[in-house]
mmCIF file of C-alpha atoms and ligand atoms in Angstrom:
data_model
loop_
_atom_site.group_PDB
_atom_site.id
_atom_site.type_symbol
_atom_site.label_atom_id
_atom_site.label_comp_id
_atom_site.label_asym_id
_atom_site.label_seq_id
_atom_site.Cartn_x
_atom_site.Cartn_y
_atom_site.Cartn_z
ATOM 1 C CA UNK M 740 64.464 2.797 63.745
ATOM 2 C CA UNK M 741 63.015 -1.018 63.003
ATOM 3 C CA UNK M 742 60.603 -2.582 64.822
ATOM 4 C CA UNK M 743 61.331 -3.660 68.897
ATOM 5 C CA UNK M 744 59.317 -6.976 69.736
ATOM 6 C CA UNK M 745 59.496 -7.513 73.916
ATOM 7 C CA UNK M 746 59.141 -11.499 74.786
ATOM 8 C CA UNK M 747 60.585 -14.361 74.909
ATOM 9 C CA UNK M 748 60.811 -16.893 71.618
ATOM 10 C CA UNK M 749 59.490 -19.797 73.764
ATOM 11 C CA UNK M 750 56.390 -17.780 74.226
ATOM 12 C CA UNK M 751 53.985 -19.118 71.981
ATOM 13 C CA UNK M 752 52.338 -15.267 71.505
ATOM 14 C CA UNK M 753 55.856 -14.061 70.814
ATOM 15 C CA UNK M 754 56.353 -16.274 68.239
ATOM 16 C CA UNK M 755 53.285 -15.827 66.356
ATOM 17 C CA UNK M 756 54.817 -12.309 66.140
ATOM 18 C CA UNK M 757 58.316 -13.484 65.097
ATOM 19 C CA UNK M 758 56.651 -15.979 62.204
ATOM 20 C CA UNK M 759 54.694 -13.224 60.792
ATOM 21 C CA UNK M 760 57.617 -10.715 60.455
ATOM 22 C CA UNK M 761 59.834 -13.686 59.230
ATOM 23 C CA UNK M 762 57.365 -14.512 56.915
ATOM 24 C CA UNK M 763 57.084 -10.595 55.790
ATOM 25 C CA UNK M 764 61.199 -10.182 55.707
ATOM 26 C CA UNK M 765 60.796 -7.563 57.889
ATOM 27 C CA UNK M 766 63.395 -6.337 60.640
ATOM 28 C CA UNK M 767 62.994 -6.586 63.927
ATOM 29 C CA UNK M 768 64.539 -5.982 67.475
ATOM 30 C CA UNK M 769 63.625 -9.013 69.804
ATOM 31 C CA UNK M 770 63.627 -7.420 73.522
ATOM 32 C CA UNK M 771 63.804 -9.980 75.938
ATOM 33 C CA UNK M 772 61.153 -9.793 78.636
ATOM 34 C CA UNK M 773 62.117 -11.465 82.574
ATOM 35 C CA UNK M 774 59.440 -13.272 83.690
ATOM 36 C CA UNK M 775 60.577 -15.282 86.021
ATOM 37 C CA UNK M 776 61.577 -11.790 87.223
ATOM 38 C CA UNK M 777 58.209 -10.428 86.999
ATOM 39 C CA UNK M 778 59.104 -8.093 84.654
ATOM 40 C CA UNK M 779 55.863 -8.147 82.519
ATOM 41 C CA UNK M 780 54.015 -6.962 85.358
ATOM 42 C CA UNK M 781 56.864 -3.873 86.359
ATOM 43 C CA UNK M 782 55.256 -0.462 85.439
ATOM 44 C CA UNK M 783 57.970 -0.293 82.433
ATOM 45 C CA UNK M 784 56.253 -3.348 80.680
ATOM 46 C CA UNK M 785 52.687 -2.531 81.555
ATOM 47 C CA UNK M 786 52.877 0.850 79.640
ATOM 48 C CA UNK M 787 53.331 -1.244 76.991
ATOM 49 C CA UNK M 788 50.788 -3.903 77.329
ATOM 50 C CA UNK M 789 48.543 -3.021 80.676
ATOM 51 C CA UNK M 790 47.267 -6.470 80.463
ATOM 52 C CA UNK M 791 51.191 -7.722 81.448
ATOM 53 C CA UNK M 792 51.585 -9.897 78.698
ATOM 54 C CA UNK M 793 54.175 -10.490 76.313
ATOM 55 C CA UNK M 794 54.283 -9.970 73.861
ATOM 56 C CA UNK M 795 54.252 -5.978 73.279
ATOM 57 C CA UNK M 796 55.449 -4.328 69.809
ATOM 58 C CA UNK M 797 56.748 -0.808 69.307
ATOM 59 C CA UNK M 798 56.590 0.246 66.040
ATOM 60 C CA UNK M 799 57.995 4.045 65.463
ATOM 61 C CA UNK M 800 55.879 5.920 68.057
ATOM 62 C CA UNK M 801 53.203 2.964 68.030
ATOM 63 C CA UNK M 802 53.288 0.908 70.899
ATOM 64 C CA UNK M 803 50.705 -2.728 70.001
ATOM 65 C CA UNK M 804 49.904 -5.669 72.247
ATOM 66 C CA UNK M 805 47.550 -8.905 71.787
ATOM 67 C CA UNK M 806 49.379 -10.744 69.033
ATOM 68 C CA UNK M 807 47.198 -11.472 66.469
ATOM 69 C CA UNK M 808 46.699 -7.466 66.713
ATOM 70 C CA UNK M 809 50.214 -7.331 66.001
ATOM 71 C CA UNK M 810 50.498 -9.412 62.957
ATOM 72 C CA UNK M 811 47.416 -7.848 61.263
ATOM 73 C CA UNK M 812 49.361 -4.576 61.940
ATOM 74 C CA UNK M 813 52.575 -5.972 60.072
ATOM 75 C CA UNK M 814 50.211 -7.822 57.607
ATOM 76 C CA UNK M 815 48.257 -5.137 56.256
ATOM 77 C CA UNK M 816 52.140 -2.537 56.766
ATOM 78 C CA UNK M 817 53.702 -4.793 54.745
ATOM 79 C CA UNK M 818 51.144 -5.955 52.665
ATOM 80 C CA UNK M 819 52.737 -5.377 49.296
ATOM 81 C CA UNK M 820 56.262 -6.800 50.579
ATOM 82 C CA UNK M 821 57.211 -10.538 49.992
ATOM 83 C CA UNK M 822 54.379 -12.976 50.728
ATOM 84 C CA UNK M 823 50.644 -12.120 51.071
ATOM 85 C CA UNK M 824 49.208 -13.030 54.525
ATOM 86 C CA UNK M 825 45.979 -11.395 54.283
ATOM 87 C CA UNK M 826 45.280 -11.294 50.293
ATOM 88 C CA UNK M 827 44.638 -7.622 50.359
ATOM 89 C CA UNK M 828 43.793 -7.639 46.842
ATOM 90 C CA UNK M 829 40.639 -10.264 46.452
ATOM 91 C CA UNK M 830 37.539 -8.658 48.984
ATOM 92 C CA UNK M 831 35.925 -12.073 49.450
ATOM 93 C CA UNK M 832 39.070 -14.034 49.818
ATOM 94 C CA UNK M 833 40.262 -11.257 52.339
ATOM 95 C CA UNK M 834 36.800 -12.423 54.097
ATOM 96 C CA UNK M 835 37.534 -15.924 54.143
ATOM 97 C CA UNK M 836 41.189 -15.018 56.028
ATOM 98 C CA UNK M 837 39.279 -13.003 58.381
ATOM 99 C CA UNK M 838 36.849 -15.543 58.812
ATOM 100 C CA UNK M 839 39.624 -18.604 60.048
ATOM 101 C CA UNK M 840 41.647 -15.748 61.702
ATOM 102 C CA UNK M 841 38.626 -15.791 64.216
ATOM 103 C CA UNK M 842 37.994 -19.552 64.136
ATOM 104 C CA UNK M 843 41.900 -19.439 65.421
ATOM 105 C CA UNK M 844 41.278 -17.073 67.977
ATOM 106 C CA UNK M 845 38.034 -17.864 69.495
ATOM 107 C CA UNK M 846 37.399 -21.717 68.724
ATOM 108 C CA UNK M 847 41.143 -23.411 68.546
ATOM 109 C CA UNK M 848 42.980 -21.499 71.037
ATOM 110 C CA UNK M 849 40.763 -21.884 74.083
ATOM 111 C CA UNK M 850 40.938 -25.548 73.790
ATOM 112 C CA UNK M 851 44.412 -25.952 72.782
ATOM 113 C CA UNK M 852 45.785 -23.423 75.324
ATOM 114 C CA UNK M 853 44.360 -25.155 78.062
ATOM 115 C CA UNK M 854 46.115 -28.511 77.270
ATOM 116 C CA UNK M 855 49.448 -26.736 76.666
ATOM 117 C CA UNK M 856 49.280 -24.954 79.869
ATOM 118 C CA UNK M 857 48.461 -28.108 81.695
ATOM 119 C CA UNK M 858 51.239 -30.465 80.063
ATOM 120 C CA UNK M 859 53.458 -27.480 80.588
ATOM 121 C CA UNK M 860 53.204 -24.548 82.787
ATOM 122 C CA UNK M 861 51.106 -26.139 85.344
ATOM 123 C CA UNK M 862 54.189 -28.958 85.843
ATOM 124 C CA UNK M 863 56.657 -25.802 86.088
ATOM 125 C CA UNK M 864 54.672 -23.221 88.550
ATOM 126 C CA UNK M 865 54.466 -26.996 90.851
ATOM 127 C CA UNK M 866 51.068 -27.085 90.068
ATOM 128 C CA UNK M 867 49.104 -30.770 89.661
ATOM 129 C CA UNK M 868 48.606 -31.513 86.209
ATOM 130 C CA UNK M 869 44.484 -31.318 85.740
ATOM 131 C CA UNK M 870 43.765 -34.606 83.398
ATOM 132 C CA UNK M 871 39.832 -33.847 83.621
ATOM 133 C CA UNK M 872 40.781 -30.677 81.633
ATOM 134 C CA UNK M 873 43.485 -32.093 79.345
ATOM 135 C CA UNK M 874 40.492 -35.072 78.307
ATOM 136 C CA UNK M 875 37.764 -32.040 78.048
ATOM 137 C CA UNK M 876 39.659 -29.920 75.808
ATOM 138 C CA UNK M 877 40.957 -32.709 74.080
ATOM 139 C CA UNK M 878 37.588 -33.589 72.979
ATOM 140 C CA UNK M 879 36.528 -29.686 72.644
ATOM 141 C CA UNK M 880 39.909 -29.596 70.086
ATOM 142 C CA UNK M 881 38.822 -32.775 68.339
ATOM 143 C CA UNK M 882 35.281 -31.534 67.567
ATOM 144 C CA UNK M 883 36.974 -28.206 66.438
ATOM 145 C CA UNK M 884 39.504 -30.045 63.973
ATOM 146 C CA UNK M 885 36.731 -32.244 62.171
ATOM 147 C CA UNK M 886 35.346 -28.728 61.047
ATOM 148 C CA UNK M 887 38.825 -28.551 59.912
ATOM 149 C CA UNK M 888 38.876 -31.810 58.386
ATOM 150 C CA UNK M 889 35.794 -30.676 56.281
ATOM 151 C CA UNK M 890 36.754 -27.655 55.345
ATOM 152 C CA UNK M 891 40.180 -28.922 53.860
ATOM 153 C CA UNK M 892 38.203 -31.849 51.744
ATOM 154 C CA UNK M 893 37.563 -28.223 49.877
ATOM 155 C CA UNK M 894 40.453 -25.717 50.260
ATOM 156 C CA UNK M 895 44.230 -26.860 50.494
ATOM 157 C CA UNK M 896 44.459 -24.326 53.290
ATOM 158 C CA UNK M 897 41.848 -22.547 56.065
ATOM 159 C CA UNK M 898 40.880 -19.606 54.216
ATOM 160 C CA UNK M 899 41.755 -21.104 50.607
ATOM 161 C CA UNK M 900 43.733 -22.379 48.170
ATOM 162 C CA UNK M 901 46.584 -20.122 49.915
ATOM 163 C CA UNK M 902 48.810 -20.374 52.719
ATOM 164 C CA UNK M 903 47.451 -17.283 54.688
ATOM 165 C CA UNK M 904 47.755 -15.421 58.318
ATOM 166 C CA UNK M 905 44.980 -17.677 58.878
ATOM 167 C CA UNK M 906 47.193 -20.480 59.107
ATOM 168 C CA UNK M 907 50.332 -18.816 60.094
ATOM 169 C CA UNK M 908 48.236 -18.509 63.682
ATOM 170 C CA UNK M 909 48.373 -21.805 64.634
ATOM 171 C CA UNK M 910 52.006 -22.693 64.091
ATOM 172 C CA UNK M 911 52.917 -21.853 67.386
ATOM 173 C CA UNK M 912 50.200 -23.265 69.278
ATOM 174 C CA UNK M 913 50.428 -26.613 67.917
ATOM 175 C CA UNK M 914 54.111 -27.172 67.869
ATOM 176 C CA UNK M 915 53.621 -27.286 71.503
ATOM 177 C CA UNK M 916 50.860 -29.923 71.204
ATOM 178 C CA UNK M 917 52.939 -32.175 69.199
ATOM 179 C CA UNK M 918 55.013 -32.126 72.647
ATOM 180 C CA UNK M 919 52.546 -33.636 74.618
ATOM 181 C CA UNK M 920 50.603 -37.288 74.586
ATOM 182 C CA UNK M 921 47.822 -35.658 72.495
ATOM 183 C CA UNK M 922 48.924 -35.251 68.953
ATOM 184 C CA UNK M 923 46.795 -37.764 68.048
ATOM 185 C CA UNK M 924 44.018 -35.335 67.840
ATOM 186 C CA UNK M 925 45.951 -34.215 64.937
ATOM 187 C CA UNK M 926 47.378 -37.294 63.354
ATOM 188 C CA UNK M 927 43.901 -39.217 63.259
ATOM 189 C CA UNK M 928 42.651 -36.886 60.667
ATOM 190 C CA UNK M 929 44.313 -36.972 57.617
ATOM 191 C CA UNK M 930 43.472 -33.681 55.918
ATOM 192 C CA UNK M 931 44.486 -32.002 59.221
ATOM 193 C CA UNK M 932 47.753 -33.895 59.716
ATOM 194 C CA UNK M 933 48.838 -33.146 55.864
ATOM 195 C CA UNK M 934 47.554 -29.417 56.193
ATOM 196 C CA UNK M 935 49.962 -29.211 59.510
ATOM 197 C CA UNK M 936 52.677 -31.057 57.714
ATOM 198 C CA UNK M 937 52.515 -28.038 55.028
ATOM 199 C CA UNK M 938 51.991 -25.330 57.171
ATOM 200 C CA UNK M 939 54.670 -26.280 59.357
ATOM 201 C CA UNK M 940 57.547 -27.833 56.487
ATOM 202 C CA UNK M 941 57.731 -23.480 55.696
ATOM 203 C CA UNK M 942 61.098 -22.203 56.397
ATOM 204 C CA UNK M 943 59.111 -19.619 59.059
ATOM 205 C CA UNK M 944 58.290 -22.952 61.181
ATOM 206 C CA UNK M 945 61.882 -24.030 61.308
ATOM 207 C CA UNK M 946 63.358 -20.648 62.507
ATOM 208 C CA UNK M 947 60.858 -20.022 65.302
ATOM 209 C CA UNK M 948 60.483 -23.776 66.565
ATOM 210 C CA UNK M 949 63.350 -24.691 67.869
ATOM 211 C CA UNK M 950 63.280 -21.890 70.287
ATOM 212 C CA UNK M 951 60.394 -22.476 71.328
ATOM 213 C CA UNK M 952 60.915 -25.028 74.049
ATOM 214 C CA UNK M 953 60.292 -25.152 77.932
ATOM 215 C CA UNK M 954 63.471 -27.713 78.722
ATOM 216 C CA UNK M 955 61.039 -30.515 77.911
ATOM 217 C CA UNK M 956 63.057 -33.674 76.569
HETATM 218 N N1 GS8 F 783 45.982 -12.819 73.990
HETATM 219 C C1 GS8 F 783 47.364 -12.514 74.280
HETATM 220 C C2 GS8 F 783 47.907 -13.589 75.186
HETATM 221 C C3 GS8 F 783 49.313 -13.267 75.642
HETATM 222 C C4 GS8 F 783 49.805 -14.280 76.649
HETATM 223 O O1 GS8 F 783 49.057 -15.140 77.120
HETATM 224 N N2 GS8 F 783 51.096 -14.165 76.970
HETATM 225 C C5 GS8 F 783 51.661 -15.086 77.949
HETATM 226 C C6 GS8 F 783 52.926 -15.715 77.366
HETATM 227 S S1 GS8 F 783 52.540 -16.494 75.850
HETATM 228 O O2 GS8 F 783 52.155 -17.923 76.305
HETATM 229 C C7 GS8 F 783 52.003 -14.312 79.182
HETATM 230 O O3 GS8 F 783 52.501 -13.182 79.112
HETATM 231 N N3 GS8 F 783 51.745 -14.950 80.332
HETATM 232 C C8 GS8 F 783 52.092 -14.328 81.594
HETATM 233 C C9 GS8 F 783 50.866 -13.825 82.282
HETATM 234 O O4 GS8 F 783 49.775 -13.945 81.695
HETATM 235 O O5 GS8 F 783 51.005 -13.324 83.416
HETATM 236 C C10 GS8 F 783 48.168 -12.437 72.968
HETATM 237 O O6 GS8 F 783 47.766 -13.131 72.022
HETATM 238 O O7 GS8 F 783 49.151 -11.685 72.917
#
């Protein structure tokens, strides 16, 4: 029995979780979650992910949330099929992936998240759109993507000179951003704007990004 991922494709934590197993060729089940239905918060869902968050893997008897959990589960299952996301085989370069996979988690996504939830959800649950937070984090993201900017003056990619989980992370994330007034932040630094050009001309980008849309024009 293959792999059952519950969410939605427009979720941006879903489709980490969709790029990684596209990326590995590896089978999956997608398991649409209700949310406008509440359903990530029924008992059902939350004995999958008692946080009530999509999205939630089951894997044989193995039942994973937090996404970037998920994908270093599929990562390191898969690690010697197709492409390798976490470069199992070189200790110090495996460091470096582990390294940007936290620099993801901890110093990109706080900022980012917060200006995607403001251009987006915060319209569509009729809240008013916070622009003190959207300039804050803009500014938090910019400081964040001129370490980026230096690092790539000496690796074509975050963790390397290979296209790793590392950078696989962000492609959700930042296809929303290019949504909103503030891709700028990208596009005004030109080792970050050609790293996101690469990252995201993969054929993994182009099967989880059109999905990933909240009606926005
Ligand atoms: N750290 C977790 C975040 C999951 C999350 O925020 N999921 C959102 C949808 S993705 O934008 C979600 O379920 N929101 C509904 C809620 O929080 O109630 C992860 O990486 O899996």
């Amino acid at each position: 029995m293959g792999m059952k991922l519950y969410g939605i494709p427009a979720s941006t934590c879903t489709a980490r979780v969709m790029a990684c197993l596209y990326e590995k060729g590896v089978d999956f089940e997608l398991i649409p979650v209700n949310m406008g239905a509440g359903e990530h918060k029924q008992p059902a869902f939350l004995n999958k992910n008692p946080f009530g968050q999509i999205p939630a893997l089951e894997d044989g008897d193995l039942t994973l949330f937090e996404s970037r959990a998920i994908t270093a589960h599929i990562a390191e299952k898969y690690k010697d099929t197709s492409y390798d996301l976490i470069r199992h085989k070189n200790l110090k370069e495996a460091a470096q992936v582990k390294v940007w996979l936290e620099v993801e988690s901890q110093q990109f996504n706080p900022p980012i998240s917060a200006i995607v939830f403001q251009c987006f959800f915060a319209p569509m649950y009729g809240m008013k759109t916070d622009q003190a937070v959207i300039d804050s984090n803009v500014e938090k993201l910019g400081k964040v993507l001129d370490v980026y900017e230096a690092r790539l003056a000496k690796s074509k990619y975050l963790a390397g000179d290979f296209y790793s989980l590392a950078d696989l992370h962000h492609l959700s994330f930042t296809h929303y951003l290019f949504k909103t007034p503030y891709a700028s932040v990208f596009n005004e630094r030109p080792r970050v704007k050609a790293w996101w050009e690469d990252i995201s001309s993969r054929p993994v980008f182009k099967k989880i990004s059109p999905a990933m849309s909240f009606g926005e024009k």
